[in-house]
mmCIF file of N, CA and C in Angstrom:
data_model
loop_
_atom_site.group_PDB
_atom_site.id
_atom_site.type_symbol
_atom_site.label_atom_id
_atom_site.label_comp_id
_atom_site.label_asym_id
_atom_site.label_seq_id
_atom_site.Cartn_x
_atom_site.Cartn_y
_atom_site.Cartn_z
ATOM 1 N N UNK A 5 64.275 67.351 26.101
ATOM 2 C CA UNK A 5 65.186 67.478 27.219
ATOM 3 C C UNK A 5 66.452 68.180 26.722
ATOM 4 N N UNK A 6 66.747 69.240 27.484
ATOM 5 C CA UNK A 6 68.220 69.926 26.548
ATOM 6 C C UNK A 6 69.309 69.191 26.987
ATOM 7 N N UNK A 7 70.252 69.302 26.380
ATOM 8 C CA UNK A 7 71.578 68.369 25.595
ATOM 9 C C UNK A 7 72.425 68.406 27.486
ATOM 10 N N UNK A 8 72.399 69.340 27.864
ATOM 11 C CA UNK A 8 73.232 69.055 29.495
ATOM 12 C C UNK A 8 72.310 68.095 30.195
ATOM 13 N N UNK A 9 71.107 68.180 30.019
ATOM 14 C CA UNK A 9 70.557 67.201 30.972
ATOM 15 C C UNK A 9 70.227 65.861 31.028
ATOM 16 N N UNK A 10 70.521 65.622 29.359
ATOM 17 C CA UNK A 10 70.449 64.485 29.067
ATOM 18 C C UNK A 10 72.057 63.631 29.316
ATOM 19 N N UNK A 11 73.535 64.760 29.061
ATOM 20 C CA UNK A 11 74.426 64.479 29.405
ATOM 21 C C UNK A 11 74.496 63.817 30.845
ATOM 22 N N UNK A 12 73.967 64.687 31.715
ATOM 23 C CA UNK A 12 74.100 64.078 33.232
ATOM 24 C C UNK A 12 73.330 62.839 33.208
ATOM 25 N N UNK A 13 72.005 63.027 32.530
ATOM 26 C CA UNK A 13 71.571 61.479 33.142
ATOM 27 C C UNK A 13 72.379 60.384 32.549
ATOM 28 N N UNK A 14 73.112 60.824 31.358
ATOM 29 C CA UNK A 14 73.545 59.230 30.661
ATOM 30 C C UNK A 14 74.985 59.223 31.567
ATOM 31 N N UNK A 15 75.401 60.405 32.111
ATOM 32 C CA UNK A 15 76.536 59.791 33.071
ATOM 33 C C UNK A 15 76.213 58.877 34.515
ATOM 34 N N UNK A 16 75.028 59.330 34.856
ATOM 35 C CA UNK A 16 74.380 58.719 36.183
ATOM 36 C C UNK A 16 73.950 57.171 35.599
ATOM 37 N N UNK A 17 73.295 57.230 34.515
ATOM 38 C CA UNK A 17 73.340 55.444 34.038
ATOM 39 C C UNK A 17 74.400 55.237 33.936
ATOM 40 N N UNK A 18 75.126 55.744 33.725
ATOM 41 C CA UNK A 18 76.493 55.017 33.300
ATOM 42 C C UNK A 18 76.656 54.284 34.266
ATOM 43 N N UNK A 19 77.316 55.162 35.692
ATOM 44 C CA UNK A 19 77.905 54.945 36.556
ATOM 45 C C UNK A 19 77.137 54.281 37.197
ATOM 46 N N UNK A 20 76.024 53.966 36.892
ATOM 47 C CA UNK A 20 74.957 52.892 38.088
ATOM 48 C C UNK A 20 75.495 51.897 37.262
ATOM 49 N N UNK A 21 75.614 51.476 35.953
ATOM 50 C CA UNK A 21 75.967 50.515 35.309
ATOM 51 C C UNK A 21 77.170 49.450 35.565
ATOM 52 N N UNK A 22 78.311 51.185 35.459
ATOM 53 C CA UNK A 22 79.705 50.221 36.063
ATOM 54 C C UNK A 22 79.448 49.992 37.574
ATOM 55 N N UNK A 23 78.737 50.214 38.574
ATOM 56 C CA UNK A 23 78.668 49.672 39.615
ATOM 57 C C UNK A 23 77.636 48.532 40.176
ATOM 58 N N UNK A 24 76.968 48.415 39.041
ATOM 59 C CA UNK A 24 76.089 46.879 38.917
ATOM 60 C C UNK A 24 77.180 45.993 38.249
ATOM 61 N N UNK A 25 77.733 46.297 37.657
ATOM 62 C CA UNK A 25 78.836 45.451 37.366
ATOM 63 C C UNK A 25 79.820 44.633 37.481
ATOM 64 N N UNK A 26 80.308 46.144 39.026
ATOM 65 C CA UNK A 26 81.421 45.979 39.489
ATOM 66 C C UNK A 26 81.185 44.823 40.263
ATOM 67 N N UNK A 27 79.625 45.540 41.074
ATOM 68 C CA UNK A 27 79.269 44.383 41.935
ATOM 69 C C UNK A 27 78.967 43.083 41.706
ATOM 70 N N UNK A 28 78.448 42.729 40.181
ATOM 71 C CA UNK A 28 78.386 41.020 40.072
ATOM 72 C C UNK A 28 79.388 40.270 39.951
ATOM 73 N N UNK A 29 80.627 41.246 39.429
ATOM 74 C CA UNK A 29 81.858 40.867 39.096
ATOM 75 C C UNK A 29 82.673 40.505 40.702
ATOM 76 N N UNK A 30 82.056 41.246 41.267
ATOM 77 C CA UNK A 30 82.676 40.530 42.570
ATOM 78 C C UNK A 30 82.148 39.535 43.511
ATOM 79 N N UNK A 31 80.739 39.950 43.522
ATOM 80 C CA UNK A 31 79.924 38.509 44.463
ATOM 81 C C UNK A 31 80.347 37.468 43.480
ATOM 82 N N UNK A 32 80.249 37.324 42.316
ATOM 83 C CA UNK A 32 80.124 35.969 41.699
ATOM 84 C C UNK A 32 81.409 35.961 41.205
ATOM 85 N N UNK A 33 82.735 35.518 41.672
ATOM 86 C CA UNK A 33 84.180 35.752 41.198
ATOM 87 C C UNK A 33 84.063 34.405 40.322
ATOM 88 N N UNK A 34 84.934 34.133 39.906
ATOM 89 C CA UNK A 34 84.960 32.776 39.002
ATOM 90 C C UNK A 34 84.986 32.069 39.599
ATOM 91 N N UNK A 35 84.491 30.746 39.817
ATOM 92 C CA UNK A 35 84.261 29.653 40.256
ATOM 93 C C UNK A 35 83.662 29.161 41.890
ATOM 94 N N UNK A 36 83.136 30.351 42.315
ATOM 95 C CA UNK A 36 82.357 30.801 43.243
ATOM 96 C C UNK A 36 81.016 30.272 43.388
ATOM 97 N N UNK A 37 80.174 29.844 42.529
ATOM 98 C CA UNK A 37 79.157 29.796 42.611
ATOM 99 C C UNK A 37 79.145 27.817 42.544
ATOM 100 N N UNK A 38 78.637 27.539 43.836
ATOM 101 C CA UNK A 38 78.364 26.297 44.254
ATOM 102 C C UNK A 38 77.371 25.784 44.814
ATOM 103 N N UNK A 39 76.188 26.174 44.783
ATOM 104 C CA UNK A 39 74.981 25.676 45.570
ATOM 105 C C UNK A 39 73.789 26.785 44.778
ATOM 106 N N UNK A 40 73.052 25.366 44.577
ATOM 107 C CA UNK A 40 71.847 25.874 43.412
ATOM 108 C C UNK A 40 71.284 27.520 43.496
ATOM 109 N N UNK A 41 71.394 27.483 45.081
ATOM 110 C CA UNK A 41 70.276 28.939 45.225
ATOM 111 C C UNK A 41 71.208 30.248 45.302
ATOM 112 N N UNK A 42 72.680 29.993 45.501
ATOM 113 C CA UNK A 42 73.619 30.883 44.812
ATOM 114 C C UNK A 42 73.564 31.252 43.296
ATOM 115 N N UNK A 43 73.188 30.108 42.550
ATOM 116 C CA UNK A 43 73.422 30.044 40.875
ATOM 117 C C UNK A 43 71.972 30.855 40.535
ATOM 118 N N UNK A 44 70.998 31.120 41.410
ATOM 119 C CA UNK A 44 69.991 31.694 40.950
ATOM 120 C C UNK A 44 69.602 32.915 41.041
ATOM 121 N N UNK A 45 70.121 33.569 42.145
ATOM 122 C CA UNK A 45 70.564 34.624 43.107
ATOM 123 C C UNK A 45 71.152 35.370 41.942
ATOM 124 N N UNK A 46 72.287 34.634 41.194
ATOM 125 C CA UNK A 46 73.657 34.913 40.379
ATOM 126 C C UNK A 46 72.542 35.409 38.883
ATOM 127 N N UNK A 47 72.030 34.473 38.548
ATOM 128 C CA UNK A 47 70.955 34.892 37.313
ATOM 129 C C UNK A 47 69.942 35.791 37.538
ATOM 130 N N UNK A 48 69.602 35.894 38.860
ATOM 131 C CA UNK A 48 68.379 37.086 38.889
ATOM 132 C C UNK A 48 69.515 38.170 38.873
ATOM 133 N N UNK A 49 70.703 38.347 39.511
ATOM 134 C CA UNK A 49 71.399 39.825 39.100
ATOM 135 C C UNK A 49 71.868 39.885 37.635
ATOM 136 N N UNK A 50 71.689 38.766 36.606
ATOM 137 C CA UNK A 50 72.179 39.111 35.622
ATOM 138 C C UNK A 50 71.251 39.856 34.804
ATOM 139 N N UNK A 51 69.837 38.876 34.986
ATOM 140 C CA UNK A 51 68.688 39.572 34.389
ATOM 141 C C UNK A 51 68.735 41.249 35.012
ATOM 142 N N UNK A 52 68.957 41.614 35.887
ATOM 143 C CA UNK A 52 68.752 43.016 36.563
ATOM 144 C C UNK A 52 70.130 43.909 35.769
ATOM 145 N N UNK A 53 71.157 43.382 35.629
ATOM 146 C CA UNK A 53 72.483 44.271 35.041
ATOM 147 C C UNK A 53 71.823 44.442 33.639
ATOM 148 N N UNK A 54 71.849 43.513 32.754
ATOM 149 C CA UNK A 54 70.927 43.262 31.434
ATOM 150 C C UNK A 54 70.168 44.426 31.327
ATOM 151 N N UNK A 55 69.282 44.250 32.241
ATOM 152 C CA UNK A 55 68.115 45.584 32.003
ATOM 153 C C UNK A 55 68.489 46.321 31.918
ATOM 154 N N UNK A 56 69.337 46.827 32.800
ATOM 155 C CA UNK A 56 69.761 48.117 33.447
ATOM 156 C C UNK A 56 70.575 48.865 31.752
ATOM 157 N N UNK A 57 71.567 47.701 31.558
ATOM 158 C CA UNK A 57 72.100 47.925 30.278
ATOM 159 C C UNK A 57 71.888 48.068 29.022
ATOM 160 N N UNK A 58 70.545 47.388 29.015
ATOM 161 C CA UNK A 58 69.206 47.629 27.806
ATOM 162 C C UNK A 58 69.023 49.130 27.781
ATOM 163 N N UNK A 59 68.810 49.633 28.801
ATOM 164 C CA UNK A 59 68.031 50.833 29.218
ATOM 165 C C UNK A 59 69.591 51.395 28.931
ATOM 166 N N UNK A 60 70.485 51.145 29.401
ATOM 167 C CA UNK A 60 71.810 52.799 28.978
ATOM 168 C C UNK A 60 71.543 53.007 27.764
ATOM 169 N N UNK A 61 71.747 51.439 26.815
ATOM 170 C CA UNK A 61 71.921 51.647 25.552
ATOM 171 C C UNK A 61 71.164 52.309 25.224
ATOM 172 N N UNK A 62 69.784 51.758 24.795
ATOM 173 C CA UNK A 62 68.572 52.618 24.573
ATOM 174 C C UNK A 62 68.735 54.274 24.639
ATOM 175 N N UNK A 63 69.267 54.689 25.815
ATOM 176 C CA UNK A 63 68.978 56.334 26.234
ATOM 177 C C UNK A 63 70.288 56.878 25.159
ATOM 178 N N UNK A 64 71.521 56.009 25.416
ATOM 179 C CA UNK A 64 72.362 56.524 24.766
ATOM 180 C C UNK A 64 72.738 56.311 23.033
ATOM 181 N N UNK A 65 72.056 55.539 22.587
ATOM 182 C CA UNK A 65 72.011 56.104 20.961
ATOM 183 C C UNK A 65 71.232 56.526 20.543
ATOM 184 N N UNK A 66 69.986 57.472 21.312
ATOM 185 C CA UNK A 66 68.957 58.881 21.405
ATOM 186 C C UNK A 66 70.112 59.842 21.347
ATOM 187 N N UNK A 67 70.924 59.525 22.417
ATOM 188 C CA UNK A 67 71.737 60.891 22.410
ATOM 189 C C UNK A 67 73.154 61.127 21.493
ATOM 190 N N UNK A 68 73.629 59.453 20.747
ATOM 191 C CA UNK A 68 74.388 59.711 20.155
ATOM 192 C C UNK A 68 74.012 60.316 18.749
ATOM 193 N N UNK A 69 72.905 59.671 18.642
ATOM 194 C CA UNK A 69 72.303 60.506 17.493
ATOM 195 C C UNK A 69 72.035 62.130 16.945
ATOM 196 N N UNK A 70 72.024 62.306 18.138
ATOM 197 C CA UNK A 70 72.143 64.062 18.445
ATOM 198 C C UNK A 70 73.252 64.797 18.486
ATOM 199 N N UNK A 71 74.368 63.969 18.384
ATOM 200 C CA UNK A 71 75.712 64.647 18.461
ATOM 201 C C UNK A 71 76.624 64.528 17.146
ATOM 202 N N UNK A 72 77.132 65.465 17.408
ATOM 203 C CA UNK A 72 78.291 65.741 15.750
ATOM 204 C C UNK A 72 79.098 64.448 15.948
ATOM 205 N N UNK A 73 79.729 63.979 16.593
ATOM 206 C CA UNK A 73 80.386 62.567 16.109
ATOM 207 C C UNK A 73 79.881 61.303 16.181
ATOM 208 N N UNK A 74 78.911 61.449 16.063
ATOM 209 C CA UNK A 74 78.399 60.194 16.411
ATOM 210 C C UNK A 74 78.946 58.834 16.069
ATOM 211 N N UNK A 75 79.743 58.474 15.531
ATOM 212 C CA UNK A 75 80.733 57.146 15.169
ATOM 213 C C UNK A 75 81.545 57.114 16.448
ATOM 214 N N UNK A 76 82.203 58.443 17.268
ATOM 215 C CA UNK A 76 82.948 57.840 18.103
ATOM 216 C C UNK A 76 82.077 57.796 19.613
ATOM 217 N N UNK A 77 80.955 58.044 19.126
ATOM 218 C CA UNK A 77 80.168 57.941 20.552
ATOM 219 C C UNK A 77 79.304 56.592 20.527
ATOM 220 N N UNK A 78 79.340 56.145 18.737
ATOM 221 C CA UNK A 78 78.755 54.607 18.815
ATOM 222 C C UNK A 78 80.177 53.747 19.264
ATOM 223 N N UNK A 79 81.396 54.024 18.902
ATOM 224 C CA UNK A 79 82.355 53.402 19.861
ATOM 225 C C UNK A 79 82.414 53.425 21.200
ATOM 226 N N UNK A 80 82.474 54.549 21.714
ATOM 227 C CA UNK A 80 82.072 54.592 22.809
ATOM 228 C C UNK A 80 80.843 53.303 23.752
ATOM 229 N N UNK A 81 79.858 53.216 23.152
ATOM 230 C CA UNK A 81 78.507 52.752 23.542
ATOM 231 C C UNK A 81 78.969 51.375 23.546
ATOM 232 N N UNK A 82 79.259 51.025 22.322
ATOM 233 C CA UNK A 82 80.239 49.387 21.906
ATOM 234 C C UNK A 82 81.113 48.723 23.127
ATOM 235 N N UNK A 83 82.012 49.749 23.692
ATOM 236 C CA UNK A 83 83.114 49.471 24.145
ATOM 237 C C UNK A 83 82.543 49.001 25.987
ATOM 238 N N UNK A 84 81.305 49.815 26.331
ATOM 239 C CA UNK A 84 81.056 49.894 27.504
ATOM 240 C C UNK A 84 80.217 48.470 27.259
ATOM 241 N N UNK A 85 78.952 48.226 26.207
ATOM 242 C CA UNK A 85 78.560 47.236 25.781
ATOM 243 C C UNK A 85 79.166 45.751 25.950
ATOM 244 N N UNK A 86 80.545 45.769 25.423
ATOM 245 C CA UNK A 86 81.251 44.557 25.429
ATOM 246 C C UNK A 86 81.720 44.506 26.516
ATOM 247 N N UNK A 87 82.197 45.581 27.388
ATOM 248 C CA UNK A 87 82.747 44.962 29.171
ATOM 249 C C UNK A 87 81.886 44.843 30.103
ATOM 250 N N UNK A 88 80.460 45.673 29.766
ATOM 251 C CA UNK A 88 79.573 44.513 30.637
ATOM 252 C C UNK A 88 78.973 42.851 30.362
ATOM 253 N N UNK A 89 78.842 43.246 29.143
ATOM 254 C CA UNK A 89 78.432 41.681 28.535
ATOM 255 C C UNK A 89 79.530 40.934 29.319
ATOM 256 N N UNK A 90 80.726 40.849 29.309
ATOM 257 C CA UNK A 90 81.597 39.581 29.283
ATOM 258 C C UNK A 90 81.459 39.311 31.150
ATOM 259 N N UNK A 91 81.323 40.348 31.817
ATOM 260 C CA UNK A 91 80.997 40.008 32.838
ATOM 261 C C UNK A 91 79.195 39.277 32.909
ATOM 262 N N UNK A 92 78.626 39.999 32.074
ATOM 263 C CA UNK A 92 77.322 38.945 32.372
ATOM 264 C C UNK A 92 77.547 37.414 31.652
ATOM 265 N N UNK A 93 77.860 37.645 30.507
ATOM 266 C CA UNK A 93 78.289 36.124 30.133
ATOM 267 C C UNK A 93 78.715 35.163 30.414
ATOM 268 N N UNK A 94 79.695 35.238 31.304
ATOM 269 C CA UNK A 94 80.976 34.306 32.757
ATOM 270 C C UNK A 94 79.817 33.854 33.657
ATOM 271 N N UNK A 95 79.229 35.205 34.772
ATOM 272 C CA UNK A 95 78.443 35.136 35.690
ATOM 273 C C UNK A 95 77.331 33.328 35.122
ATOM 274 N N UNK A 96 76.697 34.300 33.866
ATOM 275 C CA UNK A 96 75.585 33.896 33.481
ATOM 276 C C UNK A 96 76.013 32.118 33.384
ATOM 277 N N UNK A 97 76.881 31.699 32.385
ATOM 278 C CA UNK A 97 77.275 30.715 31.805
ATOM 279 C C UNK A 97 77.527 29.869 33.037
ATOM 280 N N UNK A 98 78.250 30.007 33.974
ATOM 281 C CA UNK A 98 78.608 29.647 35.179
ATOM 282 C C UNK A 98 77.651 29.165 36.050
ATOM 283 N N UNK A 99 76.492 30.115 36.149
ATOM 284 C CA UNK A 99 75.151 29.421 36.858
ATOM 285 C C UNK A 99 74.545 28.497 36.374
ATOM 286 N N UNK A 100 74.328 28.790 34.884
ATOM 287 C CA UNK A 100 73.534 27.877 34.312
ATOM 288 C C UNK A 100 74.730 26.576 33.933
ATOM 289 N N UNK A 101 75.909 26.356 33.826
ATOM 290 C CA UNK A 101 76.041 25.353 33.655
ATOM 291 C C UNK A 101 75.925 24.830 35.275
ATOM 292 N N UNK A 102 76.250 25.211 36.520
ATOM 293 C CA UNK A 102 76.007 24.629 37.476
ATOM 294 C C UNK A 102 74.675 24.295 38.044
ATOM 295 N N UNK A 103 73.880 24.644 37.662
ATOM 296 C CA UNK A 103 72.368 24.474 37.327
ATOM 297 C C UNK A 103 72.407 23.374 36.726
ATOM 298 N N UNK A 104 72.736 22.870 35.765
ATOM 299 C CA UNK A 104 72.303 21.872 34.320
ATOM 300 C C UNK A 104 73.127 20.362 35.332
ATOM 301 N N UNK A 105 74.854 20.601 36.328
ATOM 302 C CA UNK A 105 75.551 20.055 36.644
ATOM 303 C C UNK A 105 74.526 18.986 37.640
ATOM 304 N N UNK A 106 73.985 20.441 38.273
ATOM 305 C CA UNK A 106 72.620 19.928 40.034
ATOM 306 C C UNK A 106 72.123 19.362 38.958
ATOM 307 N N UNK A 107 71.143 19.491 37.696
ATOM 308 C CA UNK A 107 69.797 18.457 37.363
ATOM 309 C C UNK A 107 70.129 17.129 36.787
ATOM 310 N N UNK A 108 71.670 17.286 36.479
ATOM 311 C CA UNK A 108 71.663 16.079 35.718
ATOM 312 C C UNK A 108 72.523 15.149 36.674
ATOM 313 N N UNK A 109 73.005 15.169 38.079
ATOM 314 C CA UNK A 109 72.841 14.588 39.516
ATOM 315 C C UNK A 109 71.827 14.063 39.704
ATOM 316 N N UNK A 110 70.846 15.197 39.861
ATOM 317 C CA UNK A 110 69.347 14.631 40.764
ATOM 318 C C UNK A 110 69.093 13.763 40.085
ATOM 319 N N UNK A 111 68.826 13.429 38.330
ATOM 320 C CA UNK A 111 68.448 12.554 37.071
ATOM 321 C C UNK A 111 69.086 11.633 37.775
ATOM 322 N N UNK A 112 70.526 11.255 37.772
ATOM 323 C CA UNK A 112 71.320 10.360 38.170
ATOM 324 C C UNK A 112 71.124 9.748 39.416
ATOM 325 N N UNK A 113 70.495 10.334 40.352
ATOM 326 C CA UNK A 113 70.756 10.100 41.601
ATOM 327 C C UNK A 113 69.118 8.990 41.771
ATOM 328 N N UNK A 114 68.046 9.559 41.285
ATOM 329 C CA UNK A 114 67.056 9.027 40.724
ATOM 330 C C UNK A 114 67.099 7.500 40.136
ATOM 331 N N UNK A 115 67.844 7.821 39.080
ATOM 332 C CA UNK A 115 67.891 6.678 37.817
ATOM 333 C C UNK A 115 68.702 5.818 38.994
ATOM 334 N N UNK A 116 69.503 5.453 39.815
ATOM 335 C CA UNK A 116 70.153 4.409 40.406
ATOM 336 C C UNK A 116 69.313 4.340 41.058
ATOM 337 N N UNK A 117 68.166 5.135 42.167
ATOM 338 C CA UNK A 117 67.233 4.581 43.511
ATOM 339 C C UNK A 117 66.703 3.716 41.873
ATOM 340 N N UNK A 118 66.058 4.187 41.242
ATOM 341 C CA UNK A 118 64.863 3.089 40.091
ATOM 342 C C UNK A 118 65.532 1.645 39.914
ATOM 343 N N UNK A 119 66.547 1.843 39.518
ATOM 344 C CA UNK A 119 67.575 0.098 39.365
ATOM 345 C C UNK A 119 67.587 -0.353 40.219
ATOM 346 N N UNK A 120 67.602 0.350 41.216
ATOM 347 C CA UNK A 120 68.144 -0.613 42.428
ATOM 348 C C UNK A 120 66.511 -1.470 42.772
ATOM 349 N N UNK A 121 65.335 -0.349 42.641
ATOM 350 C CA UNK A 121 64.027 -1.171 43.013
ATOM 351 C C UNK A 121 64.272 -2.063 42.067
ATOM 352 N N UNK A 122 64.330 -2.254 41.084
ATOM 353 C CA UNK A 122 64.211 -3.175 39.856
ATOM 354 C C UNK A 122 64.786 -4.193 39.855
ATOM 355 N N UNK A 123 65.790 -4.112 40.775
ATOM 356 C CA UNK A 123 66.722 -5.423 40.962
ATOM 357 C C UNK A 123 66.176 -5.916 42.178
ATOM 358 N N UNK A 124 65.840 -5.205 43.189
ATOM 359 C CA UNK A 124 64.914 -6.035 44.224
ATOM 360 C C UNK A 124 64.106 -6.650 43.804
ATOM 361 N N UNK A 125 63.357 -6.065 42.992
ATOM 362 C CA UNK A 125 61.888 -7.256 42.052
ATOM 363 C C UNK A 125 62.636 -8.052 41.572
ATOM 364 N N UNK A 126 63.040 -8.111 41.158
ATOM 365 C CA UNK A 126 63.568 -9.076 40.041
ATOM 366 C C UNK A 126 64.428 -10.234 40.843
ATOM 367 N N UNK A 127 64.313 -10.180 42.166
ATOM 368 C CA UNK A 127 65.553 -10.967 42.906
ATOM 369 C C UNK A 127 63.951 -11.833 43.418
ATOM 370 N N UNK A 128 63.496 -11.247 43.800
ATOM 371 C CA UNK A 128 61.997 -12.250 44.068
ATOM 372 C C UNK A 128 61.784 -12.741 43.400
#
């Protein structure tokens, strides 16, 4: 593929990138996510940004490799790397601890109906 055309596509990932981004960064603002099937909703777009970001990287240290500076184009790659991560990381961390919050309720909510039968038997 010659060197302009590979330029455009890694700008078109790019920019699909920062706008998968932009967008999880905004449906899922901090402390937003409150009801299980929100928190899952929230993890299937993380798995989908992830990919998406697997795949820039991937295309783009093919192409940094091909270029005379390549140190400031692995900065480059780094820099875009770490500001999507921290938005998937928040998102991510956030679901799954509100996930873990719902199972260990339901556990709870469970474990008292069980005592409570247990104390009915036991009152007979």
């Amino acid at each position: 593929m010659p060197a302009l055309a590979q330029n455009s596509t890694a700008k078109v990932e790019h920019t699909l990138l920062e706008k998968m981004t932009a967008e999880l960064n905004r449906e899922f603002i901090a402390g937003s996510i409150s009801a299980s099937e929100v928190a899952e909703t929230a993890l299937g777009k993380v798995d989908q940004v992830q990919s998406a970001l697997q795949n820039f990287i991937h295309d783009k240290e093919l192409q940094c490799q091909s270029n005379f500076f390549v140190t400031a184009c692995f900065d480059d790659l780094r820099q875009t790397r770490r500001q999507v991560q921290d938005v998937v990381r928040r998102v991510s961390s956030e679901a799954k601890s509100f996930l873990r919050k719902a199972r260990a309720a339901k556990f709870e909510s469970k474990s008292e109906t069980s005592n409570t039968k247990l104390e009915i038997l036991e009152e007979k």
